[in-house]
Amino acid sequence: MLLNIVIFIIGLIVLSWSADRFVYGASALAKNIGISPMMIGLTIVAMGSSAPEIVVSAMASINGNMNTAVGNALGSNITNIALVLGITALVKPLIVSSTTLKRELPALLVISLIAIAFMFDGELKSYEGVILLGLFIFVLAMMAWLSLQVDKEDPLIAETADEIPKGVSNTAALIWIGLGLIVLPLSAHFLVNSAVEIARYMGLSDLVIGLTIIAFGTSLPELAASIAGVLKGEDDLALGNIIGSNIFNLLAVLGLPGLIAPGLLDPDVHNRDMYVMLGLTLLLFLFSFDLIGKRKISRTNGAILLACFVGYQFWLFG
């Protein structure tokens, strides 16, 4: 048991590090070949924030732990909104002013409803996985297109440009990309296997281990990035990382088990967890969306989200 805990922690650290290095290399290479910082931020960086969840989902599905992968997708979204955004808003309230985010928020809500519709019958089918992954590619293309249409005064442009690596050679960027592609699946393999062993020892289901330990672990980079972002005044970027990550979780992370290991879902998915995720997404929409002017996610909003997270943990283990 102790060995599996050590392997899980090391696997999580290496997974987060390799995902960060992959995004670093890919962003630097994209900048060097002339891709705009906004396009890099909305596609490569946004997808990179979900890289740990995507790779873990693929490994869990290949190993036959489909409900662990589904739990990772839903649990990461719940954790991103309730824990990550909750703590971030408590540290410093977020001002939401980017028009780009106001396009992405309704998209997240629509995608959440599509995902729930697919899980509503208690089964994730292969064609549903194909549809979700197809939508993932479509959303990436749309984000790339939006990056070309964005208002030059949008604060997200400056915030994104500040985060793109500078002065990195193509050779160094390619090395980081290659290293990330090798280390990401290896660390995910050890992380998933150790998590499954820990779950069995503790008497937890595959779903719960995905909803809790794995979801929390893979969301730690978002927590660190969001807090660092708001402390630097990059409120839109911090919120954008969470929204983008949640969109990709529902499309890629949830789509992979449908494609690789379709089958019956744990009954708790459609009796409890998908509704918790939808409820928190609606709260995020309510706190963030304003047709006119700026909207602030206050410390009170953050406290409500964090209370929801704590309540959900009691529900899971109560």
Short mmCIF file of C-alpha atoms in Angstrom, two decimals:
data_model
loop_
_atom_site.label_atom_id
_atom_site.label_comp_id
_atom_site.label_asym_id
_atom_site.label_seq_id
_atom_site.Cartn_x
_atom_site.Cartn_y
_atom_site.Cartn_z
CA MET A 1 0.00 0.00 0.00
CA LEU A 2 2.76 2.45 0.98
CA LEU A 3 4.68 1.65 -2.21
CA ASN A 4 1.59 2.35 -4.32
CA ILE A 5 1.08 5.70 -2.59
CA VAL A 6 4.70 6.65 -3.30
CA ILE A 7 4.35 5.55 -6.96
CA PHE A 8 1.11 7.54 -7.27
CA ILE A 9 2.68 10.73 -5.90
CA ILE A 10 5.79 10.40 -8.08
CA GLY A 11 3.64 9.56 -11.10
CA LEU A 12 1.49 12.63 -10.48
CA ILE A 13 4.50 14.93 -10.16
CA VAL A 14 6.13 13.56 -13.31
CA LEU A 15 2.82 13.65 -15.20
CA SER A 16 2.28 17.34 -14.35
CA TRP A 17 5.89 18.21 -15.15
CA SER A 18 5.89 16.41 -18.51
CA ALA A 19 2.58 18.02 -19.51
CA ASP A 20 4.01 21.45 -18.66
CA ARG A 21 7.19 20.76 -20.66
CA PHE A 22 5.16 19.51 -23.64
CA VAL A 23 3.06 22.69 -23.64
CA TYR A 24 6.22 24.78 -23.21
CA GLY A 25 7.87 23.18 -26.23
CA ALA A 26 4.74 23.22 -28.40
CA SER A 27 4.00 26.87 -27.55
CA ALA A 28 7.60 27.93 -28.24
CA LEU A 29 7.68 26.08 -31.57
CA ALA A 30 4.32 27.56 -32.61
CA LYS A 31 5.57 31.06 -31.76
CA ASN A 32 8.78 30.50 -33.73
CA ILE A 33 6.87 29.55 -36.88
CA GLY A 34 4.68 32.65 -36.64
CA ILE A 35 1.43 31.49 -34.98
CA SER A 36 -0.23 34.28 -33.00
CA PRO A 37 -0.07 34.19 -29.17
CA MET A 38 -3.88 34.25 -28.98
CA MET A 39 -4.19 31.16 -31.19
CA ILE A 40 -1.49 29.41 -29.15
CA GLY A 41 -3.30 30.27 -25.92
CA LEU A 42 -6.73 29.15 -27.08
CA THR A 43 -5.54 25.87 -28.62
CA ILE A 44 -2.13 24.52 -27.52
CA VAL A 45 -2.09 25.94 -23.98
CA ALA A 46 -5.78 25.22 -23.41
CA MET A 47 -5.42 21.64 -24.61
CA GLY A 48 -2.19 21.24 -22.67
CA SER A 49 -3.93 22.06 -19.39
CA SER A 50 -6.05 18.96 -19.98
CA ALA A 51 -3.14 16.79 -21.16
CA PRO A 52 -2.79 14.94 -17.82
CA GLU A 53 -6.51 14.07 -17.79
CA ILE A 54 -6.47 13.04 -21.46
CA VAL A 55 -3.50 10.69 -21.08
CA VAL A 56 -4.78 9.24 -17.79
CA SER A 57 -8.18 8.64 -19.41
CA ALA A 58 -6.57 6.82 -22.33
CA MET A 59 -4.46 4.62 -20.03
CA ALA A 60 -7.38 3.81 -17.73
CA SER A 61 -9.56 2.90 -20.72
CA ILE A 62 -6.86 0.69 -22.25
CA ASN A 63 -6.50 -1.08 -18.89
CA GLY A 64 -10.25 -1.72 -18.79
CA ASN A 65 -10.99 0.82 -16.05
CA MET A 66 -13.61 2.74 -18.03
CA ASN A 67 -15.36 4.17 -14.97
CA THR A 68 -12.06 5.52 -13.66
CA ALA A 69 -11.70 7.46 -16.93
CA VAL A 70 -15.30 8.73 -16.73
CA GLY A 71 -14.80 9.67 -13.08
CA ASN A 72 -11.65 11.55 -14.04
CA ALA A 73 -13.55 13.59 -16.66
CA LEU A 74 -16.46 14.51 -14.39
CA GLY A 75 -14.36 14.81 -11.24
CA SER A 76 -11.86 17.13 -12.91
CA ASN A 77 -14.65 19.46 -14.02
CA ILE A 78 -16.18 19.44 -10.54
CA THR A 79 -12.76 20.07 -8.95
CA ASN A 80 -11.82 22.81 -11.44
CA ILE A 81 -14.96 24.82 -10.73
CA ALA A 82 -15.65 24.11 -7.07
CA LEU A 83 -12.12 23.78 -5.66
CA VAL A 84 -9.76 25.54 -8.08
CA LEU A 85 -11.99 28.50 -8.92
CA GLY A 86 -13.33 28.62 -5.36
CA ILE A 87 -9.88 28.92 -3.79
CA THR A 88 -8.70 31.30 -6.53
CA ALA A 89 -11.63 33.68 -5.92
CA LEU A 90 -10.97 33.57 -2.18
CA VAL A 91 -7.36 34.57 -2.80
CA LYS A 92 -8.42 37.42 -5.10
CA PRO A 93 -11.79 38.15 -6.76
CA LEU A 94 -11.71 37.72 -10.55
CA ILE A 95 -12.87 40.41 -12.98
CA VAL A 96 -14.39 38.79 -16.09
CA SER A 97 -14.05 41.16 -19.04
CA SER A 98 -12.97 39.12 -22.07
CA THR A 99 -15.56 38.76 -24.85
CA THR A 100 -13.80 35.52 -25.82
CA LEU A 101 -14.66 33.96 -22.46
CA LYS A 102 -18.27 35.05 -22.88
CA ARG A 103 -18.36 32.92 -26.03
CA GLU A 104 -16.68 29.94 -24.36
CA LEU A 105 -18.99 29.88 -21.31
CA PRO A 106 -22.18 29.15 -23.31
CA ALA A 107 -20.19 26.57 -25.30
CA LEU A 108 -19.20 24.82 -22.06
CA LEU A 109 -22.84 24.74 -20.96
CA VAL A 110 -24.02 23.27 -24.28
CA ILE A 111 -21.23 20.65 -24.27
CA SER A 112 -22.12 19.71 -20.68
CA LEU A 113 -25.72 19.07 -21.76
CA ILE A 114 -24.55 16.95 -24.71
CA ALA A 115 -22.32 14.86 -22.41
CA ILE A 116 -25.19 14.35 -19.95
CA ALA A 117 -27.50 13.30 -22.78
CA PHE A 118 -24.97 10.62 -23.79
CA MET A 119 -24.64 9.32 -20.21
CA PHE A 120 -28.34 9.54 -19.38
CA ASP A 121 -29.10 5.92 -20.39
CA GLY A 122 -26.34 4.59 -18.11
CA GLU A 123 -24.06 3.58 -20.96
CA LEU A 124 -21.27 5.16 -22.98
CA LYS A 125 -21.36 3.86 -26.54
CA SER A 126 -18.58 3.80 -29.11
CA TYR A 127 -20.40 6.13 -31.52
CA GLU A 128 -20.89 8.61 -28.68
CA GLY A 129 -17.14 8.54 -28.07
CA VAL A 130 -16.58 9.23 -31.77
CA ILE A 131 -19.02 12.18 -31.66
CA LEU A 132 -17.33 13.67 -28.58
CA LEU A 133 -13.87 13.36 -30.11
CA GLY A 134 -15.18 14.81 -33.38
CA LEU A 135 -16.57 17.77 -31.44
CA PHE A 136 -13.17 18.09 -29.74
CA ILE A 137 -11.51 18.59 -33.13
CA PHE A 138 -14.28 20.99 -34.19
CA VAL A 139 -13.90 23.06 -31.01
CA LEU A 140 -10.13 23.30 -31.52
CA ALA A 141 -10.75 24.56 -35.06
CA MET A 142 -13.34 27.06 -33.81
CA MET A 143 -10.99 28.36 -31.12
CA ALA A 144 -8.29 28.83 -33.74
CA TRP A 145 -10.79 30.78 -35.87
CA LEU A 146 -11.94 32.87 -32.89
CA SER A 147 -8.35 33.81 -32.15
CA LEU A 148 -8.27 35.53 -35.55
CA GLN A 149 -11.54 37.38 -34.94
CA VAL A 150 -10.92 38.59 -31.39
CA ASP A 151 -11.10 42.29 -30.60
CA LYS A 152 -7.59 43.79 -30.41
CA GLU A 153 -8.57 45.46 -27.12
CA ASP A 154 -9.53 42.14 -25.51
CA PRO A 155 -7.47 41.87 -22.29
CA LEU A 156 -6.96 38.16 -22.94
CA ILE A 157 -4.58 39.02 -25.81
CA ALA A 158 -1.99 40.74 -23.60
CA GLU A 159 -2.39 38.17 -20.80
CA THR A 160 -1.86 35.28 -23.23
CA ALA A 161 1.15 36.89 -24.94
CA ASP A 162 2.90 37.26 -21.56
CA GLU A 163 2.64 33.51 -20.96
CA ILE A 164 4.14 32.33 -24.27
CA PRO A 165 7.83 31.24 -23.96
CA LYS A 166 10.33 33.57 -25.58
CA GLY A 167 13.83 32.94 -26.91
CA VAL A 168 13.48 29.14 -27.19
CA SER A 169 15.18 27.56 -30.21
CA ASN A 170 13.35 25.12 -32.47
CA THR A 171 15.74 22.36 -31.42
CA ALA A 172 15.06 22.91 -27.71
CA ALA A 173 11.31 23.13 -28.36
CA LEU A 174 11.34 19.82 -30.28
CA ILE A 175 13.30 18.14 -27.47
CA TRP A 176 10.71 19.25 -24.90
CA ILE A 177 7.86 18.06 -27.14
CA GLY A 178 9.50 14.66 -27.66
CA LEU A 179 10.26 14.28 -23.95
CA GLY A 180 6.67 15.15 -23.08
CA LEU A 181 5.28 12.64 -25.57
CA ILE A 182 7.42 9.88 -24.05
CA VAL A 183 7.09 10.68 -20.34
CA LEU A 184 3.38 11.59 -20.31
CA PRO A 185 2.02 8.09 -21.11
CA LEU A 186 4.65 6.37 -18.95
CA SER A 187 3.83 8.45 -15.86
CA ALA A 188 0.09 8.07 -16.54
CA HIS A 189 0.50 4.28 -16.70
CA PHE A 190 2.12 4.12 -13.26
CA LEU A 191 -0.31 6.66 -11.81
CA VAL A 192 -3.41 4.74 -12.97
CA ASN A 193 -2.11 1.34 -11.86
CA SER A 194 -1.15 2.61 -8.41
CA ALA A 195 -4.47 4.46 -8.04
CA VAL A 196 -6.41 1.28 -8.86
CA GLU A 197 -4.42 -0.65 -6.24
CA ILE A 198 -5.03 2.07 -3.64
CA ALA A 199 -8.74 2.04 -4.47
CA ARG A 200 -8.98 -1.73 -4.03
CA TYR A 201 -7.15 -1.57 -0.70
CA MET A 202 -9.50 1.16 0.56
CA GLY A 203 -12.61 -0.51 -0.83
CA LEU A 204 -13.37 2.33 -3.26
CA SER A 205 -14.97 1.88 -6.66
CA ASP A 206 -13.18 2.67 -9.93
CA LEU A 207 -15.54 5.63 -10.33
CA VAL A 208 -14.79 7.17 -6.93
CA ILE A 209 -11.02 6.88 -7.38
CA GLY A 210 -11.40 8.77 -10.67
CA LEU A 211 -13.70 11.37 -9.11
CA THR A 212 -11.44 12.06 -6.14
CA ILE A 213 -7.75 11.13 -6.00
CA ILE A 214 -7.04 11.20 -9.74
CA ALA A 215 -9.29 14.21 -10.46
CA PHE A 216 -7.76 16.19 -7.60
CA GLY A 217 -4.24 15.25 -8.60
CA THR A 218 -4.62 16.13 -12.26
CA SER A 219 -6.30 19.45 -11.33
CA LEU A 220 -3.42 20.64 -9.13
CA PRO A 221 -1.62 22.31 -12.09
CA GLU A 222 -4.80 24.33 -12.82
CA LEU A 223 -4.94 25.41 -9.16
CA ALA A 224 -1.33 26.61 -9.19
CA ALA A 225 -1.74 28.33 -12.58
CA SER A 226 -5.01 30.04 -11.59
CA ILE A 227 -3.68 31.44 -8.31
CA ALA A 228 -0.48 32.63 -10.02
CA GLY A 229 -2.58 34.19 -12.78
CA VAL A 230 -4.86 36.26 -10.56
CA LEU A 231 -1.93 37.43 -8.43
CA LYS A 232 -0.39 38.79 -11.65
CA GLY A 233 -3.69 40.41 -12.62
CA GLU A 234 -4.40 37.89 -15.40
CA ASP A 235 -7.98 37.18 -14.32
CA ASP A 236 -9.32 36.35 -17.78
CA LEU A 237 -6.48 33.94 -18.47
CA ALA A 238 -7.01 32.17 -15.13
CA LEU A 239 -10.71 31.71 -15.79
CA GLY A 240 -10.07 30.84 -19.44
CA ASN A 241 -7.78 27.97 -18.40
CA ILE A 242 -10.57 26.50 -16.27
CA ILE A 243 -13.25 26.87 -18.97
CA GLY A 244 -10.98 25.48 -21.69
CA SER A 245 -9.90 22.58 -19.51
CA ASN A 246 -13.52 21.67 -18.70
CA ILE A 247 -14.54 21.78 -22.37
CA PHE A 248 -11.68 19.46 -23.32
CA ASN A 249 -12.40 17.16 -20.37
CA LEU A 250 -15.95 16.55 -21.60
CA LEU A 251 -14.95 16.08 -25.22
CA ALA A 252 -11.56 14.32 -25.16
CA VAL A 253 -11.31 12.83 -21.65
CA LEU A 254 -14.90 11.52 -21.73
CA GLY A 255 -14.73 10.62 -25.42
CA LEU A 256 -11.74 8.30 -25.06
CA PRO A 257 -13.41 5.68 -22.80
CA GLY A 258 -16.40 5.73 -25.16
CA LEU A 259 -14.12 4.98 -28.08
CA ILE A 260 -11.66 2.59 -26.39
CA ALA A 261 -13.79 0.82 -23.77
CA PRO A 262 -17.51 1.48 -24.32
CA GLY A 263 -19.88 -0.10 -21.83
CA LEU A 264 -22.12 0.35 -18.81
CA LEU A 265 -21.47 3.23 -16.47
CA ASP A 266 -21.44 3.02 -12.69
CA PRO A 267 -25.06 3.90 -11.69
CA ASP A 268 -23.78 6.79 -9.56
CA VAL A 269 -22.65 8.61 -12.72
CA HIS A 270 -26.21 9.23 -13.91
CA ASN A 271 -27.76 9.32 -10.43
CA ARG A 272 -25.36 11.82 -8.87
CA ASP A 273 -22.13 12.97 -10.50
CA MET A 274 -23.27 14.29 -13.87
CA TYR A 275 -25.89 16.46 -12.16
CA VAL A 276 -23.32 17.83 -9.69
CA MET A 277 -21.10 18.75 -12.64
CA LEU A 278 -24.01 20.44 -14.46
CA GLY A 279 -25.08 22.34 -11.34
CA LEU A 280 -21.57 23.72 -10.82
CA THR A 281 -21.31 24.66 -14.50
CA LEU A 282 -24.56 26.60 -14.16
CA LEU A 283 -23.17 28.36 -11.08
CA LEU A 284 -20.04 29.28 -13.00
CA PHE A 285 -22.22 30.64 -15.81
CA LEU A 286 -24.30 32.65 -13.32
CA PHE A 287 -21.27 34.10 -11.52
CA SER A 288 -19.31 34.92 -14.70
CA PHE A 289 -21.70 35.84 -17.48
CA ASP A 290 -22.81 39.41 -18.02
CA LEU A 291 -23.98 40.80 -21.34
CA ILE A 292 -23.07 44.38 -20.43
CA GLY A 293 -19.87 45.52 -18.75
CA LYS A 294 -17.68 43.52 -16.38
CA ARG A 295 -18.68 40.77 -13.98
CA LYS A 296 -16.74 39.89 -10.83
CA ILE A 297 -16.46 36.45 -9.28
CA SER A 298 -16.35 37.60 -5.67
CA ARG A 299 -14.95 36.01 -2.53
CA THR A 300 -18.53 35.18 -1.56
CA ASN A 301 -18.92 33.31 -4.86
CA GLY A 302 -15.64 31.53 -4.16
CA ALA A 303 -16.81 30.51 -0.69
CA ILE A 304 -20.05 29.11 -2.17
CA LEU A 305 -18.10 27.06 -4.73
CA LEU A 306 -15.68 25.74 -2.09
CA ALA A 307 -18.60 24.81 0.19
CA CYS A 308 -20.10 22.87 -2.73
CA PHE A 309 -16.84 20.96 -3.12
CA VAL A 310 -16.68 20.06 0.57
CA GLY A 311 -20.34 19.03 0.55
CA TYR A 312 -19.78 16.83 -2.50
CA GLN A 313 -16.87 15.04 -0.79
CA PHE A 314 -19.09 14.30 2.21
CA TRP A 315 -21.74 12.98 -0.18
CA LEU A 316 -19.19 10.69 -1.87
CA PHE A 317 -17.77 9.23 1.32
CA GLY A 318 -20.80 9.59 3.61
#
